[in-house]
Coordinates of C-alpha atoms in Angstrom, one line a residue:
S1 CA -63.1 -6.8 -18.6
V2 CA -63.4 -4.6 -21.9
I3 CA -60.2 -2.4 -21.0
Q4 CA -58.1 -5.4 -21.4
L5 CA -59.7 -6.9 -24.6
L6 CA -58.9 -3.0 -25.8
L7 CA -55.6 -3.7 -24.8
S8 CA -55.2 -6.7 -26.5
F9 CA -56.6 -5.1 -29.5
A10 CA -53.9 -2.2 -29.4
K11 CA -51.2 -5.0 -28.9
L12 CA -52.0 -6.5 -32.0
D13 CA -52.9 -3.8 -34.6
I14 CA -52.0 0.0 -33.0
G15 CA -53.3 1.1 -36.5
A16 CA -56.8 -0.1 -36.3
F17 CA -57.5 0.2 -32.7
Q18 CA -56.5 4.1 -33.0
E19 CA -58.5 4.4 -36.1
T20 CA -61.4 3.0 -34.6
L21 CA -61.3 4.1 -31.1
G22 CA -60.3 7.9 -32.5
A23 CA -63.0 7.5 -35.1
E24 CA -65.7 10.3 -35.2
G25 CA -68.3 9.9 -32.3
M26 CA -66.4 7.0 -30.8
A27 CA -63.5 9.4 -29.8
L28 CA -65.5 11.2 -27.9
Q29 CA -67.3 8.3 -26.1
M30 CA -64.0 6.4 -25.6
R31 CA -62.6 10.5 -23.8
A32 CA -65.9 10.1 -21.3
I33 CA -65.7 6.5 -20.7
A34 CA -61.7 6.9 -19.8
S35 CA -62.4 10.2 -17.7
L36 CA -64.9 8.2 -15.7
L37 CA -63.1 5.2 -15.0
M38 CA -59.9 7.3 -14.3
T39 CA -62.4 9.3 -11.6
Y40 CA -63.3 6.4 -10.3
C41 CA -60.4 4.1 -10.1
S42 CA -58.3 6.7 -8.4
I43 CA -61.0 7.2 -5.4
N44 CA -61.3 3.7 -5.4
P45 CA -58.0 1.5 -4.4
D46 CA -60.0 -1.8 -5.2
Y47 CA -60.0 -0.9 -8.4
D48 CA -56.4 -0.2 -9.0
N49 CA -55.5 -2.6 -11.6
M50 CA -58.1 -1.4 -13.7
L51 CA -57.1 1.9 -13.1
Q52 CA -53.7 0.9 -14.6
D53 CA -55.2 -0.6 -17.5
V54 CA -57.2 2.8 -18.3
I55 CA -53.6 4.5 -17.9
E56 CA -52.3 2.2 -20.2
M57 CA -55.1 2.4 -22.9
V58 CA -54.6 5.9 -23.1
G59 CA -51.1 5.6 -23.7
Y60 CA -52.0 3.4 -26.9
F61 CA -54.8 5.8 -28.1
A62 CA -52.2 8.7 -28.1
V63 CA -48.8 7.0 -29.3
Y64 CA -47.8 9.2 -32.7
N65 CA -51.5 10.2 -33.2
L66 CA -51.9 14.0 -32.6
E67 CA -55.7 14.2 -33.3
N68 CA -55.8 11.6 -30.2
Q69 CA -52.9 13.4 -28.5
S70 CA -55.4 16.7 -28.8
L71 CA -58.5 14.6 -27.9
I72 CA -57.2 13.7 -24.1
Q73 CA -56.1 17.1 -23.5
S74 CA -60.0 18.7 -24.6
G75 CA -63.1 18.6 -23.0
Q76 CA -64.7 18.6 -19.8
Q77 CA -62.4 19.4 -16.8
P78 CA -60.2 17.7 -15.5
T79 CA -59.2 16.5 -18.7
I80 CA -57.9 13.0 -19.6
L81 CA -54.2 14.2 -19.6
Q82 CA -54.9 16.2 -16.2
Q83 CA -56.1 13.5 -14.8
L84 CA -53.2 11.6 -15.5
V85 CA -50.8 14.4 -13.9
S86 CA -53.2 14.5 -11.1
L87 CA -52.6 11.1 -10.0
P88 CA -51.4 10.0 -6.6
F89 CA -48.1 10.6 -5.5
N90 CA -46.8 6.7 -6.1
Y91 CA -47.8 6.7 -9.5
F92 CA -45.0 8.9 -9.6
C93 CA -42.3 7.1 -7.8
D94 CA -43.1 3.3 -7.0
P95 CA -42.0 1.4 -10.0
R96 CA -45.0 -0.7 -10.4
Y97 CA -47.1 2.5 -11.1
K98 CA -44.4 4.2 -12.9
W99 CA -43.9 1.7 -15.4
K100 CA -47.7 2.1 -16.4
L101 CA -48.0 6.3 -16.2
F102 CA -44.4 7.2 -17.5
P103 CA -44.5 5.5 -20.8
T104 CA -48.3 7.0 -21.3
L105 CA -47.2 10.6 -20.3
I106 CA -44.3 10.3 -22.6
V107 CA -46.6 9.5 -25.9
C108 CA -49.1 11.8 -25.0
S109 CA -47.0 14.5 -25.0
H110 CA -44.5 13.6 -28.0
N111 CA -44.2 16.5 -30.8
N112 CA -47.6 18.3 -29.1
A113 CA -46.3 21.4 -27.2
T114 CA -49.5 21.7 -25.8
N115 CA -49.5 18.5 -23.8
R116 CA -45.8 18.5 -23.1
A117 CA -46.7 22.1 -21.2
I118 CA -49.6 20.1 -19.2
V119 CA -47.4 17.5 -18.2
E120 CA -44.4 19.9 -17.3
N121 CA -46.8 21.7 -15.3
E122 CA -46.9 18.8 -12.6
C123 CA -44.0 16.8 -13.4
S124 CA -40.2 16.9 -14.4
Y125 CA -40.4 16.0 -18.1
R126 CA -36.5 15.2 -17.7
E127 CA -37.2 12.5 -15.4
L128 CA -40.0 11.2 -17.9
E129 CA -37.0 11.2 -20.6
S130 CA -34.6 9.7 -18.3
F131 CA -37.0 6.8 -17.7
I132 CA -37.4 6.0 -21.7
E133 CA -33.4 5.9 -21.5
T134 CA -33.3 3.1 -19.4
P135 CA -31.4 0.0 -20.7
N136 CA -33.7 -2.2 -22.7
I137 CA -36.6 -0.6 -21.3
D138 CA -38.8 -1.0 -24.6
D139 CA -38.2 -5.2 -24.1
E140 CA -40.1 -4.6 -20.9
I141 CA -42.9 -2.1 -21.8
P142 CA -44.5 -3.0 -25.2
L143 CA -46.0 0.4 -25.6
L144 CA -42.9 2.1 -25.2
K145 CA -41.1 -0.3 -28.2
I146 CA -43.8 1.1 -30.0
F147 CA -42.5 4.5 -29.4
L148 CA -38.9 4.0 -29.3
D149 CA -39.0 1.8 -33.0
K150 CA -41.2 4.7 -34.5
R151 CA -38.6 7.2 -33.3
R152 CA -35.5 5.4 -34.1
Q153 CA -37.0 4.9 -37.8
E154 CA -37.5 8.8 -37.9
N155 CA -34.3 9.5 -36.3
G156 CA -33.0 7.1 -38.9
D157 CA -35.0 8.7 -41.9
A158 CA -33.5 12.1 -40.4
A159 CA -30.1 11.0 -40.7
K160 CA -30.4 9.5 -44.3
E161 CA -32.1 13.0 -45.6
N162 CA -29.2 15.1 -43.9
P163 CA -26.1 12.7 -43.7
S164 CA -24.3 16.3 -42.7
A165 CA -26.2 16.6 -39.8
Q166 CA -24.1 13.3 -38.3
Q167 CA -21.0 14.9 -38.5

């Protein structure tokens, strides 16, 4: 599918993926298509795999990109972010679904107070934080590998800039 092709592109070069889909004009199309697919797939169980791919694609679109994070919480209601936090209960408890949804919710709300408030309104942020603390989780989920590697890099850079903070 086109969504799987886009996921392959994201995994190959996250920067080019975000720049391409986040470009003026293209970003609005991406938001409209993702929203439409999430609406359609979430009410049609035959398209469950496609919904999981769309969820993952949204995560790649948003990871460490404040403009794209803003895009997923704007636009026609319900927004993409509102759709994510309103998915059926099994996405919040069944590991098959959590492993797609939770990384996307984490990266969509990281360093973004507005998005975090939307996520916290519907689910426990502590549960999301616990999820990413699972040992070796970044070996299992490529999106979290990108997120956690960059976060470790930022934390390392911050520690180098302020060595007294480590004491």
